[in-house]
């Protein structure tokens, strides 16, 4: 019916941070190009955190950004309102009609199962055909309900439009009735404790645990097994930069490619965490140079290397090369400049 052909593969572009902006604020619209220069992905937020009386202004601001602003090679995404809300139909209809050719990805919140993706997929095809788009819009799901986590594999496989997923700890906590009031991170009450000692007065060692590990790991598997990109979502305590960095790093090590930034300070944290460490990149390059065909078993710096570690090194070096193309400082840190 005239919609573009589906994408066969999800292109991996620099994706260390999805920076959230509310374009109902004219100042944010004006600053979009300046902020875009510092981020990998810029997102116009239309959903939660945008008050009901500013929903239309946020949508109109996003459309202005898409029409009037030059964002360079930074991607432009939209987080539309949830599929059960009174705004989503106008969000999708107007945004695709007006700036569909500028938009890379549509983020859908509160996805509960593959049926939500099928609905969006069909609707987008209609809107793309009507707008005469030549490139298919991709879909990014937020994993933030108990039902969504239960169906995460089916969601990942629901459509060739699926670009990735973000982990949404705030809505997920509410949906699961977790007894927290935070956006991501740990909780002092969620911990393990060692057994009592013979000396009953001796202190028992105890440590906080990660309440998100299981769901993030499931999301990473669901995404990567379908060629999608997994992201950690928001971290709400803006002042606690160390906790934000710790949360982002745990997600990075598990396989996430990036996280949301809700404040400029978090852009820098994401850049630091989701760009591989220069020391690790150097070691990975050393392994690849020492084992050009990736075969056999070798000892490098006292560590066993085989086909599997060689593949890990390829992941590290490929990511470093991709980011170095965008960021000359990183290129230098990785030793990729002549
Ligand atoms: C994100 O939308 C969240 O609910 O954490
Ligand atoms: Mg949410």
mmCIF file of C-alpha atoms and ligand atoms in Angstrom:
data_model
loop_
_atom_site.group_PDB
_atom_site.id
_atom_site.type_symbol
_atom_site.label_atom_id
_atom_site.label_comp_id
_atom_site.label_asym_id
_atom_site.label_seq_id
_atom_site.Cartn_x
_atom_site.Cartn_y
_atom_site.Cartn_z
ATOM 1 C CA UNK A 1 0.000 0.000 0.000
ATOM 2 C CA UNK A 2 3.022 2.274 -0.393
ATOM 3 C CA UNK A 3 4.726 1.952 2.996
ATOM 4 C CA UNK A 4 8.508 1.539 2.805
ATOM 5 C CA UNK A 5 10.064 -1.940 2.872
ATOM 6 C CA UNK A 6 10.849 -3.170 6.391
ATOM 7 C CA UNK A 7 14.423 -2.869 7.631
ATOM 8 C CA UNK A 8 16.315 -6.168 7.403
ATOM 9 C CA UNK A 9 18.811 -5.239 10.071
ATOM 10 C CA UNK A 10 18.943 -2.645 12.854
ATOM 11 C CA UNK A 11 21.859 -0.342 12.183
ATOM 12 C CA UNK A 12 24.076 0.252 15.202
ATOM 13 C CA UNK A 13 24.805 3.962 15.446
ATOM 14 C CA UNK A 14 26.357 5.735 18.464
ATOM 15 C CA UNK A 15 23.680 5.256 21.152
ATOM 16 C CA UNK A 16 25.282 6.027 24.504
ATOM 17 C CA UNK A 17 22.546 8.350 25.707
ATOM 18 C CA UNK A 18 18.959 9.185 24.808
ATOM 19 C CA UNK A 19 18.620 12.751 26.039
ATOM 20 C CA UNK A 20 15.062 13.631 27.077
ATOM 21 C CA UNK A 21 13.693 17.114 26.378
ATOM 22 C CA UNK A 22 10.285 18.669 26.845
ATOM 23 C CA UNK A 23 9.773 20.821 23.759
ATOM 24 C CA UNK A 24 6.691 22.503 25.207
ATOM 25 C CA UNK A 25 9.383 24.837 26.507
ATOM 26 C CA UNK A 26 10.391 27.261 23.711
ATOM 27 C CA UNK A 27 13.865 27.648 25.200
ATOM 28 C CA UNK A 28 14.443 23.922 24.759
ATOM 29 C CA UNK A 29 13.329 24.127 21.136
ATOM 30 C CA UNK A 30 15.844 26.934 20.521
ATOM 31 C CA UNK A 31 18.622 25.018 22.308
ATOM 32 C CA UNK A 32 17.993 21.722 20.492
ATOM 33 C CA UNK A 33 20.919 22.036 18.012
ATOM 34 C CA UNK A 34 23.349 22.971 20.791
ATOM 35 C CA UNK A 35 22.261 20.036 22.961
ATOM 36 C CA UNK A 36 22.190 17.676 19.964
ATOM 37 C CA UNK A 37 25.895 18.340 19.417
ATOM 38 C CA UNK A 38 26.593 16.785 22.832
ATOM 39 C CA UNK A 39 24.356 13.714 22.606
ATOM 40 C CA UNK A 40 23.979 10.622 20.463
ATOM 41 C CA UNK A 41 20.160 10.652 20.510
ATOM 42 C CA UNK A 42 17.808 13.554 21.212
ATOM 43 C CA UNK A 43 14.256 12.647 22.232
ATOM 44 C CA UNK A 44 11.170 14.817 22.344
ATOM 45 C CA UNK A 45 9.188 13.569 25.323
ATOM 46 C CA UNK A 46 5.411 13.705 24.978
ATOM 47 C CA UNK A 47 4.525 11.242 27.769
ATOM 48 C CA UNK A 48 5.024 11.181 31.551
ATOM 49 C CA UNK A 49 6.611 14.302 33.089
ATOM 50 C CA UNK A 50 4.836 16.442 30.476
ATOM 51 C CA UNK A 51 1.738 17.900 32.200
ATOM 52 C CA UNK A 52 -1.636 17.289 30.580
ATOM 53 C CA UNK A 53 -2.075 20.972 29.728
ATOM 54 C CA UNK A 54 1.277 20.964 27.864
ATOM 55 C CA UNK A 55 0.831 17.767 25.817
ATOM 56 C CA UNK A 56 -0.136 19.635 22.648
ATOM 57 C CA UNK A 57 2.635 22.216 23.107
ATOM 58 C CA UNK A 58 5.226 19.416 23.559
ATOM 59 C CA UNK A 59 4.068 17.773 20.330
ATOM 60 C CA UNK A 60 4.107 21.071 18.449
ATOM 61 C CA UNK A 61 7.568 21.892 19.812
ATOM 62 C CA UNK A 62 8.898 18.528 18.659
ATOM 63 C CA UNK A 63 7.446 19.137 15.202
ATOM 64 C CA UNK A 64 9.198 22.540 15.105
ATOM 65 C CA UNK A 65 12.499 20.928 16.051
ATOM 66 C CA UNK A 66 12.077 18.344 13.271
ATOM 67 C CA UNK A 67 11.140 20.989 10.715
ATOM 68 C CA UNK A 68 13.434 23.855 11.589
ATOM 69 C CA UNK A 69 16.514 22.620 13.444
ATOM 70 C CA UNK A 70 19.677 21.063 12.082
ATOM 71 C CA UNK A 71 20.686 18.306 14.512
ATOM 72 C CA UNK A 72 23.700 17.093 12.518
ATOM 73 C CA UNK A 73 24.112 13.320 12.742
ATOM 74 C CA UNK A 74 22.340 13.109 16.109
ATOM 75 C CA UNK A 75 19.240 10.940 15.909
ATOM 76 C CA UNK A 76 15.821 12.446 16.635
ATOM 77 C CA UNK A 77 13.368 10.227 18.535
ATOM 78 C CA UNK A 78 9.888 10.814 19.964
ATOM 79 C CA UNK A 79 8.394 9.238 23.088
ATOM 80 C CA UNK A 80 4.679 9.253 22.350
ATOM 81 C CA UNK A 81 1.969 8.811 24.943
ATOM 82 C CA UNK A 82 0.885 5.310 25.903
ATOM 83 C CA UNK A 83 -1.445 3.347 23.645
ATOM 84 C CA UNK A 84 -4.354 3.612 26.113
ATOM 85 C CA UNK A 85 -4.096 7.396 26.404
ATOM 86 C CA UNK A 86 -6.235 10.016 24.632
ATOM 87 C CA UNK A 87 -3.141 11.652 23.031
ATOM 88 C CA UNK A 88 -1.347 8.849 21.233
ATOM 89 C CA UNK A 89 -3.433 8.868 18.066
ATOM 90 C CA UNK A 90 -2.696 12.548 17.431
ATOM 91 C CA UNK A 91 0.916 12.089 18.539
ATOM 92 C CA UNK A 92 1.542 9.420 15.900
ATOM 93 C CA UNK A 93 -0.630 10.913 13.174
ATOM 94 C CA UNK A 94 0.776 14.422 13.418
ATOM 95 C CA UNK A 95 4.395 13.571 14.108
ATOM 96 C CA UNK A 96 4.639 11.086 11.210
ATOM 97 C CA UNK A 97 2.802 13.415 8.813
ATOM 98 C CA UNK A 98 4.871 16.468 9.693
ATOM 99 C CA UNK A 99 8.364 15.162 10.495
ATOM 100 C CA UNK A 100 8.285 11.432 9.681
ATOM 101 C CA UNK A 101 11.216 11.917 7.276
ATOM 102 C CA UNK A 102 13.312 13.444 10.097
ATOM 103 C CA UNK A 103 12.398 11.006 12.830
ATOM 104 C CA UNK A 104 14.488 7.878 13.400
ATOM 105 C CA UNK A 105 12.639 6.030 16.133
ATOM 106 C CA UNK A 106 9.275 6.173 17.902
ATOM 107 C CA UNK A 107 9.465 5.146 21.558
ATOM 108 C CA UNK A 108 6.305 3.428 22.822
ATOM 109 C CA UNK A 109 5.809 3.393 26.604
ATOM 110 C CA UNK A 110 4.188 0.689 28.740
ATOM 111 C CA UNK A 111 4.345 -2.030 26.085
ATOM 112 C CA UNK A 112 2.659 -5.114 27.521
ATOM 113 C CA UNK A 113 2.876 -7.677 24.744
ATOM 114 C CA UNK A 114 3.446 -8.235 21.003
ATOM 115 C CA UNK A 115 -0.128 -7.028 20.317
ATOM 116 C CA UNK A 116 0.920 -3.471 21.195
ATOM 117 C CA UNK A 117 3.765 -3.593 18.678
ATOM 118 C CA UNK A 118 1.487 -5.107 15.989
ATOM 119 C CA UNK A 119 -0.976 -2.262 16.461
ATOM 120 C CA UNK A 120 1.763 0.384 16.177
ATOM 121 C CA UNK A 121 3.353 -1.415 13.226
ATOM 122 C CA UNK A 122 0.117 -1.374 11.204
ATOM 123 C CA UNK A 123 -0.712 2.187 12.095
ATOM 124 C CA UNK A 124 2.778 3.397 11.211
ATOM 125 C CA UNK A 125 2.580 1.641 7.842
ATOM 126 C CA UNK A 126 -0.656 3.516 7.072
ATOM 127 C CA UNK A 127 0.843 6.821 8.138
ATOM 128 C CA UNK A 128 4.125 6.240 6.296
ATOM 129 C CA UNK A 129 2.259 5.461 3.083
ATOM 130 C CA UNK A 130 0.144 8.574 3.434
ATOM 131 C CA UNK A 131 3.209 10.731 4.131
ATOM 132 C CA UNK A 132 5.163 9.157 1.253
ATOM 133 C CA UNK A 133 8.051 8.141 3.496
ATOM 134 C CA UNK A 134 10.815 6.133 1.872
ATOM 135 C CA UNK A 135 12.476 4.874 5.075
ATOM 136 C CA UNK A 136 10.572 2.823 7.661
ATOM 137 C CA UNK A 137 10.164 4.297 11.138
ATOM 138 C CA UNK A 138 11.624 2.083 13.834
ATOM 139 C CA UNK A 139 9.965 1.270 17.147
ATOM 140 C CA UNK A 140 11.536 1.251 20.609
ATOM 141 C CA UNK A 141 9.566 -0.288 23.493
ATOM 142 C CA UNK A 142 9.842 0.708 27.129
ATOM 143 C CA UNK A 143 9.889 -2.362 29.364
ATOM 144 C CA UNK A 144 8.052 -1.021 32.380
ATOM 145 C CA UNK A 145 5.172 -3.267 33.317
ATOM 146 C CA UNK A 146 5.077 -6.720 34.898
ATOM 147 C CA UNK A 147 3.168 -8.024 31.866
ATOM 148 C CA UNK A 148 5.772 -6.494 29.545
ATOM 149 C CA UNK A 149 8.591 -8.272 31.382
ATOM 150 C CA UNK A 150 6.615 -11.541 31.187
ATOM 151 C CA UNK A 151 6.294 -11.087 27.402
ATOM 152 C CA UNK A 152 9.682 -9.519 26.719
ATOM 153 C CA UNK A 153 10.846 -12.147 24.193
ATOM 154 C CA UNK A 154 7.622 -11.927 22.154
ATOM 155 C CA UNK A 155 7.811 -8.118 22.191
ATOM 156 C CA UNK A 156 11.380 -8.197 20.862
ATOM 157 C CA UNK A 157 10.355 -10.507 18.022
ATOM 158 C CA UNK A 158 7.050 -8.766 17.206
ATOM 159 C CA UNK A 159 8.104 -6.714 14.162
ATOM 160 C CA UNK A 160 11.106 -5.913 11.951
ATOM 161 C CA UNK A 161 10.553 -2.328 13.103
ATOM 162 C CA UNK A 162 11.768 -3.219 16.592
ATOM 163 C CA UNK A 163 14.936 -1.174 17.128
ATOM 164 C CA UNK A 164 15.415 -1.768 20.842
ATOM 165 C CA UNK A 165 14.071 -1.481 24.354
ATOM 166 C CA UNK A 166 14.619 0.687 27.384
ATOM 167 C CA UNK A 167 14.264 -0.469 30.937
ATOM 168 C CA UNK A 168 11.775 1.696 32.875
ATOM 169 C CA UNK A 169 12.318 1.143 36.609
ATOM 170 C CA UNK A 170 9.803 3.756 37.807
ATOM 171 C CA UNK A 171 6.682 2.435 36.113
ATOM 172 C CA UNK A 172 7.881 -1.132 36.558
ATOM 173 C CA UNK A 173 8.160 -0.636 40.327
ATOM 174 C CA UNK A 174 4.604 0.726 40.420
ATOM 175 C CA UNK A 175 3.251 -2.032 38.202
ATOM 176 C CA UNK A 176 4.828 -4.718 40.401
ATOM 177 C CA UNK A 177 3.786 -3.012 43.643
ATOM 178 C CA UNK A 178 7.409 -2.770 44.737
ATOM 179 C CA UNK A 179 7.556 -0.695 47.928
ATOM 180 C CA UNK A 180 9.853 2.029 46.631
ATOM 181 C CA UNK A 181 9.555 5.708 45.704
ATOM 182 C CA UNK A 182 12.628 5.986 43.447
ATOM 183 C CA UNK A 183 13.593 6.000 39.770
ATOM 184 C CA UNK A 184 16.230 3.271 39.354
ATOM 185 C CA UNK A 185 19.243 2.389 41.454
ATOM 186 C CA UNK A 186 19.447 0.267 44.586
ATOM 187 C CA UNK A 187 17.579 0.463 47.869
ATOM 188 C CA UNK A 188 19.067 0.232 51.363
ATOM 189 C CA UNK A 189 16.366 -2.244 52.394
ATOM 190 C CA UNK A 190 17.031 -4.732 49.594
ATOM 191 C CA UNK A 191 20.001 -6.714 50.863
ATOM 192 C CA UNK A 192 21.510 -9.999 52.053
ATOM 193 C CA UNK A 193 23.067 -10.650 55.464
ATOM 194 C CA UNK A 194 25.548 -13.245 56.695
ATOM 195 C CA UNK A 195 24.617 -15.838 59.333
ATOM 196 C CA UNK A 196 24.867 -14.988 63.056
ATOM 197 C CA UNK A 197 28.350 -15.401 64.553
ATOM 198 C CA UNK A 198 29.152 -17.583 67.591
ATOM 199 C CA UNK A 199 29.909 -14.308 69.342
ATOM 200 C CA UNK A 200 26.400 -12.895 69.339
ATOM 201 C CA UNK A 201 27.630 -9.321 69.716
ATOM 202 C CA UNK A 202 29.739 -9.432 66.506
ATOM 203 C CA UNK A 203 28.385 -7.389 63.628
ATOM 204 C CA UNK A 204 26.980 -9.405 60.714
ATOM 205 C CA UNK A 205 28.187 -8.398 57.294
ATOM 206 C CA UNK A 206 25.419 -7.235 54.996
ATOM 207 C CA UNK A 207 25.280 -5.797 51.497
ATOM 208 C CA UNK A 208 22.738 -4.169 49.192
ATOM 209 C CA UNK A 209 21.599 -6.212 46.206
ATOM 210 C CA UNK A 210 20.544 -5.114 42.734
ATOM 211 C CA UNK A 211 16.729 -5.279 42.438
ATOM 212 C CA UNK A 212 16.872 -4.857 38.637
ATOM 213 C CA UNK A 213 19.380 -7.490 37.643
ATOM 214 C CA UNK A 214 16.926 -10.183 36.604
ATOM 215 C CA UNK A 215 14.768 -7.980 34.398
ATOM 216 C CA UNK A 216 17.629 -6.093 32.744
ATOM 217 C CA UNK A 217 19.381 -9.366 31.958
ATOM 218 C CA UNK A 218 16.181 -10.761 30.415
ATOM 219 C CA UNK A 219 15.766 -7.608 28.344
ATOM 220 C CA UNK A 220 19.370 -7.850 27.098
ATOM 221 C CA UNK A 221 18.860 -11.467 26.014
ATOM 222 C CA UNK A 222 15.511 -10.736 24.371
ATOM 223 C CA UNK A 223 16.994 -7.784 22.484
ATOM 224 C CA UNK A 224 20.316 -9.193 21.391
ATOM 225 C CA UNK A 225 18.845 -12.534 20.323
ATOM 226 C CA UNK A 226 16.607 -10.562 17.931
ATOM 227 C CA UNK A 227 19.197 -8.046 16.695
ATOM 228 C CA UNK A 228 17.816 -5.191 18.854
ATOM 229 C CA UNK A 229 19.639 -2.703 21.080
ATOM 230 C CA UNK A 230 18.962 -2.746 24.854
ATOM 231 C CA UNK A 231 19.157 0.463 26.927
ATOM 232 C CA UNK A 232 18.941 1.221 30.620
ATOM 233 C CA UNK A 233 16.299 3.957 31.165
ATOM 234 C CA UNK A 234 16.101 6.805 33.705
ATOM 235 C CA UNK A 235 17.973 7.473 36.924
ATOM 236 C CA UNK A 236 15.997 9.909 39.029
ATOM 237 C CA UNK A 237 18.377 11.151 41.724
ATOM 238 C CA UNK A 238 20.092 13.784 39.598
ATOM 239 C CA UNK A 239 22.431 14.946 42.388
ATOM 240 C CA UNK A 240 23.683 11.441 43.169
ATOM 241 C CA UNK A 241 26.023 11.249 40.200
ATOM 242 C CA UNK A 242 27.974 8.328 41.678
ATOM 243 C CA UNK A 243 24.852 6.175 42.045
ATOM 244 C CA UNK A 244 23.827 7.103 38.494
ATOM 245 C CA UNK A 245 27.249 6.106 37.191
ATOM 246 C CA UNK A 246 27.083 2.828 39.123
ATOM 247 C CA UNK A 247 23.622 2.002 37.735
ATOM 248 C CA UNK A 248 24.679 2.885 34.176
ATOM 249 C CA UNK A 249 27.881 0.821 34.475
ATOM 250 C CA UNK A 250 26.039 -2.281 35.727
ATOM 251 C CA UNK A 251 23.776 -2.008 32.655
ATOM 252 C CA UNK A 252 26.752 -1.440 30.319
ATOM 253 C CA UNK A 253 28.552 -4.521 31.638
ATOM 254 C CA UNK A 254 25.415 -6.633 31.171
ATOM 255 C CA UNK A 255 25.166 -5.578 27.517
ATOM 256 C CA UNK A 256 23.160 -2.338 27.356
ATOM 257 C CA UNK A 257 24.395 0.134 24.739
ATOM 258 C CA UNK A 258 23.229 3.320 26.483
ATOM 259 C CA UNK A 259 20.894 4.955 29.000
ATOM 260 C CA UNK A 260 18.556 7.922 29.252
ATOM 261 C CA UNK A 261 19.851 11.301 30.342
ATOM 262 C CA UNK A 262 17.318 13.502 32.114
ATOM 263 C CA UNK A 263 19.783 16.280 32.945
ATOM 264 C CA UNK A 264 22.918 17.581 31.167
ATOM 265 C CA UNK A 265 25.102 16.124 33.963
ATOM 266 C CA UNK A 266 23.863 12.658 33.017
ATOM 267 C CA UNK A 267 24.992 13.120 29.391
ATOM 268 C CA UNK A 268 28.581 13.213 30.615
ATOM 269 C CA UNK A 269 28.052 10.230 32.896
ATOM 270 C CA UNK A 270 26.613 8.178 30.025
ATOM 271 C CA UNK A 271 29.439 9.236 27.734
ATOM 272 C CA UNK A 272 31.983 8.094 30.297
ATOM 273 C CA UNK A 273 30.292 4.797 31.085
ATOM 274 C CA UNK A 274 29.089 3.672 27.644
ATOM 275 C CA UNK A 275 32.344 4.457 25.833
ATOM 276 C CA UNK A 276 34.608 1.478 26.510
ATOM 277 C CA UNK A 277 37.533 2.086 28.822
ATOM 278 C CA UNK A 278 40.725 2.927 26.839
ATOM 279 C CA UNK A 279 42.730 0.351 28.835
ATOM 280 C CA UNK A 280 40.247 -2.392 27.922
ATOM 281 C CA UNK A 281 40.296 -1.307 24.275
ATOM 282 C CA UNK A 282 44.087 -1.412 24.258
ATOM 283 C CA UNK A 283 44.063 -4.916 25.703
ATOM 284 C CA UNK A 284 41.398 -6.047 23.216
ATOM 285 C CA UNK A 285 43.462 -4.681 20.329
ATOM 286 C CA UNK A 286 46.500 -6.519 21.673
ATOM 287 C CA UNK A 287 44.566 -9.804 21.703
ATOM 288 C CA UNK A 288 43.267 -9.305 18.151
ATOM 289 C CA UNK A 289 46.743 -8.412 16.872
ATOM 290 C CA UNK A 290 48.301 -11.412 18.609
ATOM 291 C CA UNK A 291 45.641 -13.816 17.268
ATOM 292 C CA UNK A 292 44.718 -12.455 13.825
ATOM 293 C CA UNK A 293 42.559 -15.465 12.857
ATOM 294 C CA UNK A 294 40.934 -15.789 16.314
ATOM 295 C CA UNK A 295 41.824 -19.485 16.625
ATOM 296 C CA UNK A 296 43.547 -21.674 19.190
ATOM 297 C CA UNK A 297 44.429 -21.026 22.787
ATOM 298 C CA UNK A 298 46.948 -18.363 23.825
ATOM 299 C CA UNK A 299 48.254 -16.721 26.989
ATOM 300 C CA UNK A 300 48.329 -12.911 26.852
ATOM 301 C CA UNK A 301 49.415 -10.989 29.975
ATOM 302 C CA UNK A 302 48.845 -14.204 31.938
ATOM 303 C CA UNK A 303 45.224 -14.539 30.789
ATOM 304 C CA UNK A 304 43.845 -17.397 28.726
ATOM 305 C CA UNK A 305 42.548 -16.318 25.325
ATOM 306 C CA UNK A 306 40.554 -18.426 22.900
ATOM 307 C CA UNK A 307 37.881 -17.994 20.223
ATOM 308 C CA UNK A 308 35.373 -16.674 22.762
ATOM 309 C CA UNK A 309 37.602 -14.050 24.366
ATOM 310 C CA UNK A 310 38.657 -13.018 20.855
ATOM 311 C CA UNK A 311 34.982 -12.367 20.048
ATOM 312 C CA UNK A 312 34.596 -10.284 23.228
ATOM 313 C CA UNK A 313 37.604 -8.267 22.104
ATOM 314 C CA UNK A 314 35.978 -7.719 18.698
ATOM 315 C CA UNK A 315 32.839 -6.334 20.437
ATOM 316 C CA UNK A 316 34.996 -3.927 22.428
ATOM 317 C CA UNK A 317 37.108 -2.749 19.471
ATOM 318 C CA UNK A 318 34.144 -2.383 17.084
ATOM 319 C CA UNK A 319 32.332 -0.194 19.611
ATOM 320 C CA UNK A 320 35.463 1.865 20.188
ATOM 321 C CA UNK A 321 35.923 2.358 16.416
ATOM 322 C CA UNK A 322 32.304 3.424 15.971
ATOM 323 C CA UNK A 323 32.494 5.976 18.794
ATOM 324 C CA UNK A 324 35.932 7.226 17.745
ATOM 325 C CA UNK A 325 34.474 8.277 14.379
ATOM 326 C CA UNK A 326 32.108 10.594 16.224
ATOM 327 C CA UNK A 327 34.419 11.754 18.992
ATOM 328 C CA UNK A 328 38.016 12.852 18.233
ATOM 329 C CA UNK A 329 38.949 12.844 21.932
ATOM 330 C CA UNK A 330 37.984 9.201 22.198
ATOM 331 C CA UNK A 331 39.840 8.402 18.963
ATOM 332 C CA UNK A 332 42.955 9.756 20.585
ATOM 333 C CA UNK A 333 42.357 7.918 23.874
ATOM 334 C CA UNK A 334 41.951 4.657 21.939
ATOM 335 C CA UNK A 335 45.066 5.333 19.848
ATOM 336 C CA UNK A 336 43.089 5.324 16.560
ATOM 337 C CA UNK A 337 44.582 8.563 15.217
ATOM 338 C CA UNK A 338 47.610 8.584 12.931
HETATM 339 C C1 LIG B 1 10.380 5.259 32.564
HETATM 340 O O1 LIG B 1 9.536 5.664 31.827
HETATM 341 C C2 LIG B 1 10.102 4.661 33.831
HETATM 342 O O2 LIG B 1 8.907 4.531 34.135
HETATM 343 O O3 LIG B 1 11.073 4.309 34.542
HETATM 344 MG MG1 LIG B 2 7.583 5.218 32.553
#
